[in-house]
C-alpha positions as a Markdown table, in Angstrom:
| # | Residue | x | y | z |
|---|---|---|---|---|
| 1 | Met | 0.1 | 25.6 | 74.7 |
| 2 | Arg | -3.7 | 25.7 | 75.3 |
| 3 | Lys | -5.8 | 22.6 | 74.9 |
| 4 | Thr | -7.8 | 24.1 | 71.9 |
| 5 | Glu | -4.6 | 25.1 | 70.1 |
| 6 | Thr | -3.2 | 21.7 | 70.8 |
| 7 | Leu | -6.3 | 20.0 | 69.3 |
| 8 | Lys | -6.0 | 22.4 | 66.3 |
| 9 | Ser | -2.4 | 21.4 | 65.7 |
| 10 | Ile | -3.3 | 17.7 | 65.9 |
| 11 | Ala | -6.1 | 18.2 | 63.4 |
| 12 | Leu | -3.9 | 20.2 | 61.1 |
| 13 | Ala | -1.2 | 17.5 | 61.2 |
| 14 | Gly | -3.7 | 14.8 | 60.5 |
| 15 | Met | -5.0 | 16.7 | 57.4 |
| 16 | Ile | -1.4 | 17.2 | 56.1 |
| 17 | Ala | -0.7 | 13.5 | 56.6 |
| 18 | Leu | -3.9 | 12.6 | 54.8 |
| 19 | Gly | -2.9 | 14.9 | 51.9 |
| 20 | Val | 0.5 | 13.4 | 51.6 |
| 21 | Val | -1.0 | 9.9 | 51.4 |
| 22 | Ala | -3.6 | 11.0 | 48.9 |
| 23 | His | -0.9 | 12.7 | 46.7 |
| 24 | Ser | 1.3 | 9.6 | 46.9 |
| 25 | Lys | -1.6 | 7.4 | 45.8 |
| 26 | Ser | -2.5 | 9.7 | 42.9 |
| 27 | Ser | 1.1 | 10.0 | 41.8 |
| 28 | His | 1.4 | 6.3 | 41.6 |
| 29 | Ala | -2.0 | 5.7 | 40.0 |
| 30 | Ala | -1.9 | 3.4 | 36.9 |
| 31 | Asp | -1.8 | 5.3 | 33.5 |
| 32 | Ile | -4.7 | 3.5 | 31.8 |
| 33 | Gln | -5.0 | 4.2 | 28.1 |
| 34 | Thr | -6.6 | 2.5 | 25.0 |
| 35 | Leu | -5.5 | 1.6 | 21.6 |
| 36 | Thr | -7.8 | 0.6 | 18.8 |
| 37 | Val | -6.5 | -1.5 | 15.9 |
| 38 | Ala | -8.0 | -3.7 | 13.1 |
| 39 | Gly | -6.2 | -6.8 | 12.2 |
| 40 | Gly | -8.6 | -9.0 | 10.4 |
| 41 | Cys | -10.6 | -11.5 | 12.6 |
| 42 | Phe | -11.2 | -9.7 | 15.9 |
| 43 | Trp | -11.3 | -13.0 | 17.8 |
| 44 | Cys | -7.6 | -13.5 | 16.9 |
| 45 | Val | -6.4 | -10.0 | 17.7 |
| 46 | Glu | -8.3 | -10.2 | 21.1 |
| 47 | Ala | -6.7 | -13.6 | 21.8 |
| 48 | Asp | -3.2 | -12.3 | 21.0 |
| 49 | Phe | -3.2 | -9.1 | 23.0 |
| 50 | Glu | -4.9 | -10.3 | 26.1 |
| 51 | Arg | -1.7 | -12.4 | 26.6 |
| 52 | Val | 0.5 | -9.3 | 26.8 |
| 53 | Lys | 1.7 | -8.1 | 30.2 |
| 54 | Gly | 0.2 | -4.7 | 31.0 |
| 55 | Val | -2.9 | -5.2 | 28.9 |
| 56 | Gln | -6.0 | -5.2 | 31.1 |
| 57 | Glu | -8.6 | -6.1 | 28.5 |
| 58 | Ala | -9.2 | -6.4 | 24.7 |
| 59 | Val | -12.7 | -5.9 | 23.4 |
| 60 | Ser | -13.8 | -7.0 | 20.0 |
| 61 | Gly | -16.0 | -4.5 | 18.0 |
| 62 | Phe | -16.4 | -2.3 | 15.0 |
| 63 | Thr | -15.2 | 1.2 | 14.0 |
| 64 | Gly | -14.5 | 3.3 | 11.0 |
| 65 | Gly | -18.0 | 2.9 | 9.3 |
| 66 | Asn | -21.1 | 5.0 | 8.6 |
| 67 | Val | -23.8 | 3.0 | 10.5 |
| 68 | Ala | -24.5 | 3.5 | 14.2 |
| 69 | Asn | -24.5 | 0.3 | 16.4 |
| 70 | Pro | -23.9 | -2.1 | 13.5 |
| 71 | Thr | -24.4 | -5.8 | 13.9 |
| 72 | Tyr | -21.8 | -8.4 | 13.0 |
| 73 | Lys | -23.9 | -9.5 | 10.0 |
| 74 | Gln | -24.1 | -5.9 | 8.7 |
| 75 | Val | -20.4 | -5.4 | 9.0 |
| 76 | Thr | -19.3 | -8.6 | 7.5 |
| 77 | Gly | -21.8 | -8.0 | 4.7 |
| 78 | Gly | -19.5 | -5.2 | 3.6 |
| 79 | Asn | -21.9 | -2.4 | 3.3 |
| 80 | Thr | -21.2 | -0.3 | 6.5 |
| 81 | Gly | -17.6 | 0.7 | 5.9 |
| 82 | His | -16.6 | -0.7 | 9.4 |
| 83 | Tyr | -13.6 | -2.6 | 10.3 |
| 84 | Glu | -13.6 | -5.6 | 12.6 |
| 85 | Ala | -11.5 | -3.9 | 15.4 |
| 86 | Val | -10.3 | -4.5 | 18.9 |
| 87 | Gln | -10.0 | -1.9 | 21.6 |
| 88 | Ile | -7.0 | -2.6 | 23.9 |
| 89 | Thr | -7.0 | -1.2 | 27.4 |
| 90 | Phe | -3.5 | -1.1 | 28.8 |
| 91 | Asp | -1.4 | 0.3 | 31.6 |
| 92 | Ala | 1.1 | 2.6 | 30.0 |
| 93 | Asp | 3.3 | 2.2 | 33.1 |
| 94 | Val | 3.8 | -1.4 | 32.2 |
| 95 | Ile | 3.8 | -1.3 | 28.4 |
| 96 | Asp | 3.8 | 1.7 | 26.2 |
| 97 | Arg | 1.7 | 2.4 | 23.1 |
| 98 | Arg | 4.6 | 2.2 | 20.7 |
| 99 | Ser | 5.5 | -1.3 | 21.9 |
| 100 | Leu | 1.9 | -2.4 | 21.4 |
| 101 | Met | 1.8 | -0.9 | 17.9 |
| 102 | Asp | 5.1 | -2.7 | 17.0 |
| 103 | Met | 3.6 | -6.0 | 18.2 |
| 104 | Phe | 0.4 | -5.3 | 16.2 |
| 105 | Phe | 2.2 | -4.9 | 12.9 |
| 106 | Arg | 4.2 | -8.1 | 13.6 |
| 107 | Ser | 1.0 | -10.0 | 14.3 |
| 108 | Val | -0.6 | -9.3 | 10.9 |
| 109 | Asp | 0.2 | -9.1 | 7.2 |
| 110 | Pro | 0.3 | -5.3 | 6.8 |
| 111 | Thr | 1.2 | -5.8 | 3.0 |
| 112 | Asp | -2.3 | -7.1 | 2.2 |
| 113 | Ala | -4.9 | -4.5 | 1.3 |
| 114 | Gly | -7.7 | -6.9 | 0.6 |
| 115 | Gly | -8.3 | -8.4 | 4.0 |
| 116 | Gln | -6.3 | -10.8 | 6.2 |
| 117 | Phe | -5.4 | -14.4 | 5.5 |
| 118 | Cys | -8.5 | -16.3 | 4.5 |
| 119 | Asp | -10.8 | -13.4 | 5.5 |
| 120 | Arg | -11.4 | -11.1 | 2.5 |
| 121 | Gly | -13.3 | -7.8 | 2.2 |
| 122 | Glu | -13.3 | -4.4 | 3.7 |
| 123 | Ser | -14.3 | -5.4 | 7.1 |
| 124 | Tyr | -11.1 | -7.5 | 7.5 |
| 125 | Arg | -8.6 | -4.9 | 6.5 |
| 126 | Thr | -5.9 | -3.7 | 8.8 |
| 127 | Ala | -5.7 | -0.2 | 10.3 |
| 128 | Ile | -4.5 | 1.6 | 13.4 |
| 129 | Phe | -6.8 | 4.3 | 14.8 |
| 130 | Ala | -5.3 | 7.4 | 16.3 |
| 131 | Gly | -7.2 | 9.7 | 18.8 |
| 132 | Ser | -4.7 | 12.5 | 18.7 |
| 133 | Ala | -1.8 | 14.1 | 16.8 |
| 134 | Ala | 0.6 | 12.5 | 19.2 |
| 135 | Glu | -0.9 | 9.1 | 18.8 |
| 136 | Arg | -0.8 | 9.5 | 15.0 |
| 137 | Gln | 2.9 | 10.4 | 15.2 |
| 138 | Val | 3.7 | 7.2 | 17.2 |
| 139 | Ala | 1.6 | 5.1 | 14.8 |
| 140 | Glu | 3.3 | 6.5 | 11.7 |
| 141 | Ala | 6.7 | 5.8 | 13.2 |
| 142 | Ala | 5.7 | 2.2 | 14.0 |
| 143 | Lys | 4.4 | 1.8 | 10.4 |
| 144 | Ala | 7.7 | 3.2 | 9.0 |
| 145 | Gln | 9.7 | 0.9 | 11.1 |
| 146 | Ala | 7.6 | -2.1 | 10.0 |
| 147 | Ala | 8.1 | -1.2 | 6.4 |
| 148 | Ala | 11.9 | -0.8 | 6.9 |
| 149 | Asp | 12.1 | -4.1 | 8.7 |
| 150 | Leu | 10.1 | -6.0 | 6.1 |
| 151 | Gly | 11.6 | -4.2 | 3.1 |
| 152 | Gln | 8.1 | -4.0 | 1.7 |
| 153 | Thr | 5.3 | -1.4 | 1.3 |
| 154 | Val | 3.0 | -1.4 | 4.4 |
| 155 | Val | -0.6 | -0.6 | 3.3 |
| 156 | Thr | -2.1 | -0.5 | 6.8 |
| 157 | Pro | -3.5 | 3.0 | 7.2 |
| 158 | Val | -3.4 | 5.3 | 10.3 |
| 159 | Leu | -6.9 | 6.7 | 10.6 |
| 160 | Asp | -8.6 | 9.1 | 12.9 |
| 161 | Leu | -10.3 | 7.3 | 15.8 |
| 162 | Gly | -14.1 | 7.4 | 15.6 |
| 163 | Thr | -16.8 | 5.7 | 17.6 |
| 164 | Phe | -16.0 | 2.2 | 18.7 |
| 165 | Tyr | -19.0 | -0.2 | 19.0 |
| 166 | Pro | -18.4 | -3.4 | 21.0 |
| 167 | Ala | -19.6 | -6.4 | 19.4 |
| 168 | Asp | -22.3 | -8.5 | 21.1 |
| 169 | Ser | -21.4 | -10.8 | 24.0 |
| 170 | Tyr | -21.4 | -13.8 | 21.6 |
| 171 | His | -18.0 | -12.6 | 20.1 |
| 172 | Gln | -16.3 | -11.6 | 23.4 |
| 173 | Asp | -13.6 | -13.9 | 24.7 |
| 174 | Tyr | -14.5 | -16.3 | 21.9 |
| 175 | Tyr | -11.2 | -18.1 | 22.1 |
| 176 | Leu | -11.8 | -18.9 | 25.8 |
| 177 | Ser | -15.5 | -19.8 | 25.8 |
| 178 | Arg | -16.8 | -23.3 | 26.6 |
| 179 | Asp | -20.1 | -22.6 | 25.1 |
| 180 | Leu | -21.2 | -25.3 | 22.7 |
| 181 | Ile | -21.9 | -24.2 | 19.1 |
| 182 | Ile | -22.7 | -26.0 | 15.8 |
| 183 | Thr | -20.1 | -25.8 | 13.2 |
| 184 | Arg | -19.7 | -27.4 | 9.8 |
| 185 | Phe | -17.7 | -30.0 | 11.5 |
| 186 | Gly | -20.5 | -30.7 | 14.1 |
| 187 | Pro | -20.8 | -29.5 | 17.7 |
| 188 | Lys | -17.8 | -27.9 | 19.2 |
| 189 | Arg | -16.8 | -25.7 | 22.1 |
| 190 | Lys | -16.2 | -22.1 | 21.0 |
| 191 | Ala | -12.5 | -22.4 | 22.0 |
| 192 | Ala | -12.0 | -25.5 | 19.9 |
| 193 | Ala | -13.9 | -23.9 | 17.0 |
| 194 | Tyr | -11.7 | -20.9 | 17.3 |
| 195 | Lys | -8.5 | -22.9 | 17.2 |
| 196 | Ala | -9.7 | -24.9 | 14.2 |
| 197 | Tyr | -10.6 | -21.7 | 12.4 |
| 198 | Arg | -7.3 | -20.0 | 13.1 |
| 199 | Asp | -5.3 | -23.0 | 11.9 |
| 200 | Ala | -7.4 | -23.4 | 8.8 |
| 201 | Cys | -7.2 | -19.8 | 8.0 |
| 202 | Gly | -3.4 | -19.8 | 7.9 |
| 203 | Arg | -2.9 | -16.8 | 10.1 |
| 204 | Asp | 0.0 | -18.0 | 12.1 |
| 205 | Ala | 1.7 | -19.7 | 9.2 |
| 206 | Arg | 1.6 | -16.4 | 7.1 |
| 207 | Val | 2.7 | -14.2 | 10.0 |
| 208 | Arg | 5.6 | -16.7 | 10.7 |
| 209 | Asp | 6.6 | -16.6 | 7.0 |
| 210 | Leu | 6.5 | -12.8 | 6.9 |
| 211 | Trp | 8.0 | -11.9 | 10.2 |
| 212 | Gly | 10.0 | -15.0 | 11.4 |
| 213 | Asn | 11.5 | -14.6 | 14.9 |
| 214 | Ala | 10.0 | -11.0 | 15.2 |
| 215 | Ala | 6.4 | -12.4 | 15.3 |
| 216 | Pro | 5.4 | -11.9 | 18.9 |
| 217 | Phe | 2.6 | -14.5 | 19.1 |
| 218 | Val | 3.8 | -17.5 | 17.1 |
| 219 | Gly | 6.9 | -19.5 | 17.1 |
| 220 | Ser | 9.6 | -19.2 | 14.5 |
């Protein structure tokens, strides 16, 4: 074989090899998806789901309302129609959407239409937000299973996914923060204030009473 033909063959073989490697990498790329839910206090939902294997991040924010870029004060004031929500980014090769939805229903009180635990009002209602017909089908199936398991009516709606607005940095990873804040009990680290709030609000106690051993984030 002539030298030029040999070089061409080597180059072609190299390109084929690179193509195989690239295809292998793309075929094994992580299947990253998002799920948006509202479960009352978004600090609590974020704290729960960031513990789940396969979840890469949970971001606190707002969705479902009629005001662009709402502030926390606007939303909790009850005049924007928004839910306190959390956008969960997950690797679907590690944990699937249905499993996350099942966990969500069992981490809240889906029989309560007026809020969650000590937090009352429209911004604290529960909901699952679906971005497609397929996602809605999965959500409705998870809802039906939750109702069957409880033997009660589940009022958590499945809504169309709209714009999700992340909350400001003050509210992100609140449960982990060492920042010092002033509370009604005096100065506390955010993490300590979060724990005190969650205990006082009765979230885990109610979830435990409702779901028992099926509650994924609290002991029986």
